[in-house]
PDB file of C-alpha atoms in Angstrom:
ATOM      1  CA  UNK A   1      39.456 106.752  80.868  1.00  0.00           C
ATOM      2  CA  UNK A   2      36.191 104.850  81.796  1.00  0.00           C
ATOM      3  CA  UNK A   3      35.575 107.530  84.778  1.00  0.00           C
ATOM      4  CA  UNK A   4      36.018 110.271  81.966  1.00  0.00           C
ATOM      5  CA  UNK A   5      33.731 108.569  79.574  1.00  0.00           C
ATOM      6  CA  UNK A   6      31.141 108.179  82.183  1.00  0.00           C
ATOM      7  CA  UNK A   7      31.541 111.791  82.946  1.00  0.00           C
ATOM      8  CA  UNK A   8      30.766 112.708  79.733  1.00  0.00           C
ATOM      9  CA  UNK A   9      27.767 110.541  79.472  1.00  0.00           C
ATOM     10  CA  UNK A  10      26.211 112.361  82.728  1.00  0.00           C
ATOM     11  CA  UNK A  11      26.923 115.738  81.476  1.00  0.00           C
ATOM     12  CA  UNK A  12      25.363 114.936  78.011  1.00  0.00           C
ATOM     13  CA  UNK A  13      22.081 113.448  80.361  1.00  0.00           C
ATOM     14  CA  UNK A  14      22.225 116.615  82.235  1.00  0.00           C
ATOM     15  CA  UNK A  15      22.270 118.951  79.425  1.00  0.00           C
ATOM     16  CA  UNK A  16      19.629 116.970  77.621  1.00  0.00           C
ATOM     17  CA  UNK A  17      17.370 117.115  80.682  1.00  0.00           C
ATOM     18  CA  UNK A  18      18.088 120.838  81.202  1.00  0.00           C
ATOM     19  CA  UNK A  19      16.858 121.468  77.503  1.00  0.00           C
ATOM     20  CA  UNK A  20      13.800 119.415  78.064  1.00  0.00           C
ATOM     21  CA  UNK A  21      13.038 121.251  81.079  1.00  0.00           C
ATOM     22  CA  UNK A  22      13.475 124.637  79.240  1.00  0.00           C
ATOM     23  CA  UNK A  23      11.048 123.491  76.471  1.00  0.00           C
ATOM     24  CA  UNK A  24       8.484 122.117  78.881  1.00  0.00           C
ATOM     25  CA  UNK A  25       8.571 125.662  80.726  1.00  0.00           C
ATOM     26  CA  UNK A  26       8.572 127.879  77.692  1.00  0.00           C
ATOM     27  CA  UNK A  27       5.908 130.517  77.575  1.00  0.00           C
ATOM     28  CA  UNK A  28       2.913 129.987  75.359  1.00  0.00           C
ATOM     29  CA  UNK A  29       0.457 132.657  74.289  1.00  0.00           C
ATOM     30  CA  UNK A  30      -3.436 132.360  73.405  1.00  0.00           C
ATOM     31  CA  UNK A  31      -5.626 135.058  71.895  1.00  0.00           C
ATOM     32  CA  UNK A  32      -9.363 135.431  72.114  1.00  0.00           C
ATOM     33  CA  UNK A  33      -9.568 137.454  68.986  1.00  0.00           C
ATOM     34  CA  UNK A  34     -11.671 135.869  66.070  1.00  0.00           C
ATOM     35  CA  UNK A  35      -9.841 134.799  62.853  1.00  0.00           C
ATOM     36  CA  UNK A  36      -9.841 137.654  60.152  1.00  0.00           C
ATOM     37  CA  UNK A  37     -12.744 137.153  57.657  1.00  0.00           C
ATOM     38  CA  UNK A  38     -13.965 138.884  54.450  1.00  0.00           C
ATOM     39  CA  UNK A  39     -16.836 140.216  56.289  1.00  0.00           C
ATOM     40  CA  UNK A  40     -18.061 143.835  55.839  1.00  0.00           C
ATOM     41  CA  UNK A  41     -16.305 146.303  53.857  1.00  0.00           C
ATOM     42  CA  UNK A  42     -14.238 148.889  56.018  1.00  0.00           C
ATOM     43  CA  UNK A  43     -12.323 150.254  53.207  1.00  0.00           C
ATOM     44  CA  UNK A  44     -14.124 153.794  53.231  1.00  0.00           C
ATOM     45  CA  UNK A  45     -13.123 156.751  54.874  1.00  0.00           C
ATOM     46  CA  UNK A  46     -14.496 157.847  58.148  1.00  0.00           C
ATOM     47  CA  UNK A  47     -16.731 160.497  56.440  1.00  0.00           C
ATOM     48  CA  UNK A  48     -18.686 157.376  54.097  1.00  0.00           C
ATOM     49  CA  UNK A  49     -19.644 156.002  57.931  1.00  0.00           C
ATOM     50  CA  UNK A  50     -23.273 156.352  59.233  1.00  0.00           C
ATOM     51  CA  UNK A  51     -21.855 155.917  62.511  1.00  0.00           C
ATOM     52  CA  UNK A  52     -19.083 154.156  64.554  1.00  0.00           C
ATOM     53  CA  UNK A  53     -18.511 152.100  67.740  1.00  0.00           C
ATOM     54  CA  UNK A  54     -16.526 152.724  70.734  1.00  0.00           C
ATOM     55  CA  UNK A  55     -15.858 149.681  72.923  1.00  0.00           C
ATOM     56  CA  UNK A  56     -14.816 150.757  76.340  1.00  0.00           C
ATOM     57  CA  UNK A  57     -12.037 149.031  78.736  1.00  0.00           C
ATOM     58  CA  UNK A  58     -13.767 145.913  79.955  1.00  0.00           C
ATOM     59  CA  UNK A  59     -14.109 145.091  83.550  1.00  0.00           C
ATOM     60  CA  UNK A  60     -13.308 141.882  85.052  1.00  0.00           C
ATOM     61  CA  UNK A  61     -13.007 140.195  88.330  1.00  0.00           C
ATOM     62  CA  UNK A  62      -9.532 140.885  90.225  1.00  0.00           C
ATOM     63  CA  UNK A  63      -8.371 137.473  90.318  1.00  0.00           C
ATOM     64  CA  UNK A  64      -8.642 137.369  86.353  1.00  0.00           C
ATOM     65  CA  UNK A  65      -7.025 140.938  85.751  1.00  0.00           C
ATOM     66  CA  UNK A  66      -3.693 139.429  84.406  1.00  0.00           C
ATOM     67  CA  UNK A  67      -1.669 137.988  81.825  1.00  0.00           C
ATOM     68  CA  UNK A  68      -1.733 134.357  83.045  1.00  0.00           C
ATOM     69  CA  UNK A  69      -4.637 132.062  82.175  1.00  0.00           C
ATOM     70  CA  UNK A  70      -6.574 131.006  85.276  1.00  0.00           C
ATOM     71  CA  UNK A  71      -8.043 127.753  85.544  1.00  0.00           C
ATOM     72  CA  UNK A  72     -11.019 127.159  87.994  1.00  0.00           C
ATOM     73  CA  UNK A  73     -11.191 123.477  89.598  1.00  0.00           C
ATOM     74  CA  UNK A  74     -14.697 121.792  90.080  1.00  0.00           C
ATOM     75  CA  UNK A  75     -14.602 122.645  93.851  1.00  0.00           C
ATOM     76  CA  UNK A  76     -13.832 126.104  93.215  1.00  0.00           C
ATOM     77  CA  UNK A  77     -10.167 126.115  93.657  1.00  0.00           C
ATOM     78  CA  UNK A  78      -8.112 128.269  91.107  1.00  0.00           C
ATOM     79  CA  UNK A  79      -4.657 127.684  89.362  1.00  0.00           C
ATOM     80  CA  UNK A  80      -2.507 130.295  87.712  1.00  0.00           C
ATOM     81  CA  UNK A  81      -0.718 128.981  84.694  1.00  0.00           C
ATOM     82  CA  UNK A  82       2.332 130.900  84.789  1.00  0.00           C
ATOM     83  CA  UNK A  83       3.702 129.272  81.285  1.00  0.00           C
ATOM     84  CA  UNK A  84       0.430 129.815  79.767  1.00  0.00           C
ATOM     85  CA  UNK A  85      -0.510 133.441  79.055  1.00  0.00           C
ATOM     86  CA  UNK A  86      -3.041 135.821  77.112  1.00  0.00           C
ATOM     87  CA  UNK A  87      -1.323 137.689  74.329  1.00  0.00           C
ATOM     88  CA  UNK A  88      -2.370 140.865  76.318  1.00  0.00           C
ATOM     89  CA  UNK A  89      -4.127 140.889  79.830  1.00  0.00           C
ATOM     90  CA  UNK A  90      -7.397 139.393  79.781  1.00  0.00           C
ATOM     91  CA  UNK A  91      -9.336 142.799  80.024  1.00  0.00           C
ATOM     92  CA  UNK A  92      -7.555 143.626  76.645  1.00  0.00           C
ATOM     93  CA  UNK A  93      -8.202 140.399  74.896  1.00  0.00           C
ATOM     94  CA  UNK A  94     -11.828 140.652  75.734  1.00  0.00           C
ATOM     95  CA  UNK A  95     -12.089 144.092  74.606  1.00  0.00           C
ATOM     96  CA  UNK A  96     -10.098 143.150  71.432  1.00  0.00           C
ATOM     97  CA  UNK A  97     -12.393 140.109  70.639  1.00  0.00           C
ATOM     98  CA  UNK A  98     -15.732 141.767  71.078  1.00  0.00           C
ATOM     99  CA  UNK A  99     -14.404 145.009  68.821  1.00  0.00           C
ATOM    100  CA  UNK A 100     -13.235 142.465  66.003  1.00  0.00           C
ATOM    101  CA  UNK A 101     -16.628 140.740  65.959  1.00  0.00           C
ATOM    102  CA  UNK A 102     -18.540 144.208  66.032  1.00  0.00           C
ATOM    103  CA  UNK A 103     -16.362 145.723  63.363  1.00  0.00           C
ATOM    104  CA  UNK A 104     -16.774 142.761  61.078  1.00  0.00           C
ATOM    105  CA  UNK A 105     -20.297 142.308  61.183  1.00  0.00           C
ATOM    106  CA  UNK A 106     -21.203 145.857  61.283  1.00  0.00           C
ATOM    107  CA  UNK A 107     -18.717 147.230  58.844  1.00  0.00           C
ATOM    108  CA  UNK A 108     -17.700 150.135  60.888  1.00  0.00           C
ATOM    109  CA  UNK A 109     -14.654 151.260  62.688  1.00  0.00           C
ATOM    110  CA  UNK A 110     -14.043 151.007  66.564  1.00  0.00           C
ATOM    111  CA  UNK A 111     -12.749 154.598  67.553  1.00  0.00           C
ATOM    112  CA  UNK A 112     -11.561 155.828  71.034  1.00  0.00           C
ATOM    113  CA  UNK A 113     -13.972 158.908  71.697  1.00  0.00           C
ATOM    114  CA  UNK A 114     -11.226 161.500  71.302  1.00  0.00           C
ATOM    115  CA  UNK A 115     -11.040 160.286  67.706  1.00  0.00           C
ATOM    116  CA  UNK A 116     -14.715 160.468  66.884  1.00  0.00           C
ATOM    117  CA  UNK A 117     -15.577 163.272  64.147  1.00  0.00           C
ATOM    118  CA  UNK A 118     -17.830 166.131  65.342  1.00  0.00           C
ATOM    119  CA  UNK A 119     -21.645 165.249  64.501  1.00  0.00           C
ATOM    120  CA  UNK A 120     -20.938 161.515  63.845  1.00  0.00           C
ATOM    121  CA  UNK A 121     -23.164 159.102  66.018  1.00  0.00           C
ATOM    122  CA  UNK A 122     -21.148 156.836  68.099  1.00  0.00           C
ATOM    123  CA  UNK A 123     -22.206 153.499  69.931  1.00  0.00           C
ATOM    124  CA  UNK A 124     -20.718 153.244  73.261  1.00  0.00           C
ATOM    125  CA  UNK A 125     -20.193 149.792  74.509  1.00  0.00           C
ATOM    126  CA  UNK A 126     -19.389 149.165  78.150  1.00  0.00           C
ATOM    127  CA  UNK A 127     -18.936 145.360  79.274  1.00  0.00           C
ATOM    128  CA  UNK A 128     -18.881 144.060  82.817  1.00  0.00           C
ATOM    129  CA  UNK A 129     -17.456 140.294  82.914  1.00  0.00           C
ATOM    130  CA  UNK A 130     -19.117 138.884  86.045  1.00  0.00           C
ATOM    131  CA  UNK A 131     -17.696 135.270  85.434  1.00  0.00           C
ATOM    132  CA  UNK A 132     -15.109 134.017  83.101  1.00  0.00           C
ATOM    133  CA  UNK A 133     -14.657 130.388  83.986  1.00  0.00           C
ATOM    134  CA  UNK A 134     -12.271 128.123  82.673  1.00  0.00           C
ATOM    135  CA  UNK A 135     -12.639 124.734  83.916  1.00  0.00           C
ATOM    136  CA  UNK A 136     -10.195 122.487  82.752  1.00  0.00           C
ATOM    137  CA  UNK A 137     -11.303 119.429  80.395  1.00  0.00           C
ATOM    138  CA  UNK A 138     -14.940 120.283  81.375  1.00  0.00           C
ATOM    139  CA  UNK A 139     -16.563 123.856  80.789  1.00  0.00           C
ATOM    140  CA  UNK A 140     -16.246 127.186  79.666  1.00  0.00           C
ATOM    141  CA  UNK A 141     -18.471 129.793  81.288  1.00  0.00           C
ATOM    142  CA  UNK A 142     -18.884 133.471  80.515  1.00  0.00           C
ATOM    143  CA  UNK A 143     -21.328 135.656  82.332  1.00  0.00           C
ATOM    144  CA  UNK A 144     -21.365 139.386  80.935  1.00  0.00           C
ATOM    145  CA  UNK A 145     -23.350 142.549  81.478  1.00  0.00           C
ATOM    146  CA  UNK A 146     -23.175 145.091  78.829  1.00  0.00           C
ATOM    147  CA  UNK A 147     -24.361 148.741  78.617  1.00  0.00           C
ATOM    148  CA  UNK A 148     -25.084 150.181  75.277  1.00  0.00           C
ATOM    149  CA  UNK A 149     -25.636 153.940  74.364  1.00  0.00           C
ATOM    150  CA  UNK A 150     -25.756 155.949  71.460  1.00  0.00           C
ATOM    151  CA  UNK A 151     -24.861 159.428  71.402  1.00  0.00           C
ATOM    152  CA  UNK A 152     -23.982 162.162  69.006  1.00  0.00           C
ATOM    153  CA  UNK A 153     -21.719 165.042  70.685  1.00  0.00           C
ATOM    154  CA  UNK A 154     -21.206 165.304  74.303  1.00  0.00           C
ATOM    155  CA  UNK A 155     -24.568 166.895  75.006  1.00  0.00           C
ATOM    156  CA  UNK A 156     -26.582 164.083  73.597  1.00  0.00           C
ATOM    157  CA  UNK A 157     -28.876 162.348  75.864  1.00  0.00           C
ATOM    158  CA  UNK A 158     -29.670 158.926  74.068  1.00  0.00           C
ATOM    159  CA  UNK A 159     -31.406 155.893  75.455  1.00  0.00           C
ATOM    160  CA  UNK A 160     -29.193 153.515  77.169  1.00  0.00           C
ATOM    161  CA  UNK A 161     -29.759 149.764  77.532  1.00  0.00           C
ATOM    162  CA  UNK A 162     -28.457 147.165  79.981  1.00  0.00           C
ATOM    163  CA  UNK A 163     -28.734 143.529  79.130  1.00  0.00           C
ATOM    164  CA  UNK A 164     -26.923 140.374  80.648  1.00  0.00           C
ATOM    165  CA  UNK A 165     -26.459 136.882  79.072  1.00  0.00           C
ATOM    166  CA  UNK A 166     -24.514 133.959  80.137  1.00  0.00           C
ATOM    167  CA  UNK A 167     -22.761 131.622  77.600  1.00  0.00           C
ATOM    168  CA  UNK A 168     -22.150 128.055  79.016  1.00  0.00           C
ATOM    169  CA  UNK A 169     -20.607 125.094  76.873  1.00  0.00           C
ATOM    170  CA  UNK A 170     -18.745 121.812  77.716  1.00  0.00           C
ATOM    171  CA  UNK A 171     -15.155 121.748  76.302  1.00  0.00           C
ATOM    172  CA  UNK A 172     -12.760 118.900  74.848  1.00  0.00           C
ATOM    173  CA  UNK A 173      -9.598 117.893  76.297  1.00  0.00           C
ATOM    174  CA  UNK A 174      -6.427 120.347  76.759  1.00  0.00           C
ATOM    175  CA  UNK A 175      -6.214 123.992  76.833  1.00  0.00           C
ATOM    176  CA  UNK A 176      -6.557 124.768  73.297  1.00  0.00           C
ATOM    177  CA  UNK A 177      -9.985 123.468  72.943  1.00  0.00           C
ATOM    178  CA  UNK A 178     -10.931 125.511  76.011  1.00  0.00           C
ATOM    179  CA  UNK A 179      -9.681 128.806  74.591  1.00  0.00           C
ATOM    180  CA  UNK A 180     -11.431 127.979  71.304  1.00  0.00           C
ATOM    181  CA  UNK A 181     -14.770 127.513  73.482  1.00  0.00           C
ATOM    182  CA  UNK A 182     -14.108 130.677  75.012  1.00  0.00           C
ATOM    183  CA  UNK A 183     -13.743 132.389  71.587  1.00  0.00           C
ATOM    184  CA  UNK A 184     -16.788 130.764  70.185  1.00  0.00           C
ATOM    185  CA  UNK A 185     -18.811 132.111  73.427  1.00  0.00           C
ATOM    186  CA  UNK A 186     -17.343 135.774  72.706  1.00  0.00           C
ATOM    187  CA  UNK A 187     -18.533 135.786  69.524  1.00  0.00           C
ATOM    188  CA  UNK A 188     -22.093 134.740  70.434  1.00  0.00           C
ATOM    189  CA  UNK A 189     -22.253 137.481  73.001  1.00  0.00           C
ATOM    190  CA  UNK A 190     -20.741 140.103  70.774  1.00  0.00           C
ATOM    191  CA  UNK A 191     -23.345 138.987  68.153  1.00  0.00           C
ATOM    192  CA  UNK A 192     -26.131 139.970  70.310  1.00  0.00           C
ATOM    193  CA  UNK A 193     -24.734 143.327  70.976  1.00  0.00           C
ATOM    194  CA  UNK A 194     -24.111 143.868  67.205  1.00  0.00           C
ATOM    195  CA  UNK A 195     -27.977 142.875  66.458  1.00  0.00           C
ATOM    196  CA  UNK A 196     -28.882 145.797  68.962  1.00  0.00           C
ATOM    197  CA  UNK A 197     -27.008 148.241  67.470  1.00  0.00           C
ATOM    198  CA  UNK A 198     -27.654 147.501  63.944  1.00  0.00           C
ATOM    199  CA  UNK A 199     -31.703 147.480  64.644  1.00  0.00           C
ATOM    200  CA  UNK A 200     -31.221 150.931  66.981  1.00  0.00           C
ATOM    201  CA  UNK A 201     -29.257 152.551  64.132  1.00  0.00           C
ATOM    202  CA  UNK A 202     -32.205 151.985  61.961  1.00  0.00           C
ATOM    203  CA  UNK A 203     -34.761 153.536  64.253  1.00  0.00           C
ATOM    204  CA  UNK A 204     -35.370 157.443  64.007  1.00  0.00           C
ATOM    205  CA  UNK A 205     -35.388 157.526  67.645  1.00  0.00           C
ATOM    206  CA  UNK A 206     -32.407 155.422  68.387  1.00  0.00           C
ATOM    207  CA  UNK A 207     -34.601 153.340  70.700  1.00  0.00           C
ATOM    208  CA  UNK A 208     -32.321 150.015  71.825  1.00  0.00           C
ATOM    209  CA  UNK A 209     -34.568 146.688  71.709  1.00  0.00           C
ATOM    210  CA  UNK A 210     -33.247 143.328  73.275  1.00  0.00           C
ATOM    211  CA  UNK A 211     -31.368 141.217  70.851  1.00  0.00           C
ATOM    212  CA  UNK A 212     -33.746 138.925  68.454  1.00  0.00           C
ATOM    213  CA  UNK A 213     -32.135 136.040  67.826  1.00  0.00           C
ATOM    214  CA  UNK A 214     -31.354 134.197  70.870  1.00  0.00           C
ATOM    215  CA  UNK A 215     -31.768 130.568  70.138  1.00  0.00           C
ATOM    216  CA  UNK A 216     -28.216 129.569  70.437  1.00  0.00           C
ATOM    217  CA  UNK A 217     -26.978 126.426  72.557  1.00  0.00           C
ATOM    218  CA  UNK A 218     -25.682 127.438  75.612  1.00  0.00           C
ATOM    219  CA  UNK A 219     -27.129 130.858  75.555  1.00  0.00           C
ATOM    220  CA  UNK A 220     -29.024 131.885  78.881  1.00  0.00           C
ATOM    221  CA  UNK A 221     -30.285 135.635  78.140  1.00  0.00           C
ATOM    222  CA  UNK A 222     -31.468 137.346  81.384  1.00  0.00           C
ATOM    223  CA  UNK A 223     -32.784 140.419  79.653  1.00  0.00           C
ATOM    224  CA  UNK A 224     -32.467 144.036  79.163  1.00  0.00           C
ATOM    225  CA  UNK A 225     -33.511 147.118  81.006  1.00  0.00           C
ATOM    226  CA  UNK A 226     -33.599 150.916  80.044  1.00  0.00           C
ATOM    227  CA  UNK A 227     -31.117 153.071  82.128  1.00  0.00           C
ATOM    228  CA  UNK A 228     -30.678 156.772  82.694  1.00  0.00           C
ATOM    229  CA  UNK A 229     -28.372 158.282  80.050  1.00  0.00           C
TER     230      UNK A 229
END
């Protein structure tokens, strides 16, 4: 009888341990997209917009092109978190995050090129992320180059601007504060692009000037250059 009771206790303990392990190993998902806000009005039809944007697929370093969150150590080592995942692969999360900021601030839709109505101006946004460092309990670093071009139709040779900026911020303890800091940094970087599009759209020749508002803590702006269309 004592042996049977002991066996039941051991079985219960093993079951509890198994459930605890499952709970510990449960996958958690994180997103870089900003919270929805009551920003610019986007209820108009496409015919009511003066222009649209098209955020292209984002380029990231090969080791980050995955769904798992990758942490970088202070000595340069990396750790892949198999149970802490992006809601979609990192390039998609970055594209959606930038797109969300631009559409909210500019009040225009983000459309694939194939869906842009004939004769409507579209601003093409290409992003190349050189660094997306997640240093646990320490820092968030995002180094990005973006290429901005406005065009109307497939034969339009509009000016093109290539810019680069880095956002570096310290983070609190834990993974959630790190993700929040990445999200905030992306909003700053996307805000620079929104500035450029808004100002260039108001110019008759469509020339693209560097963003004007650069006094942001943690932001290092390397400048812009005109490129061939």
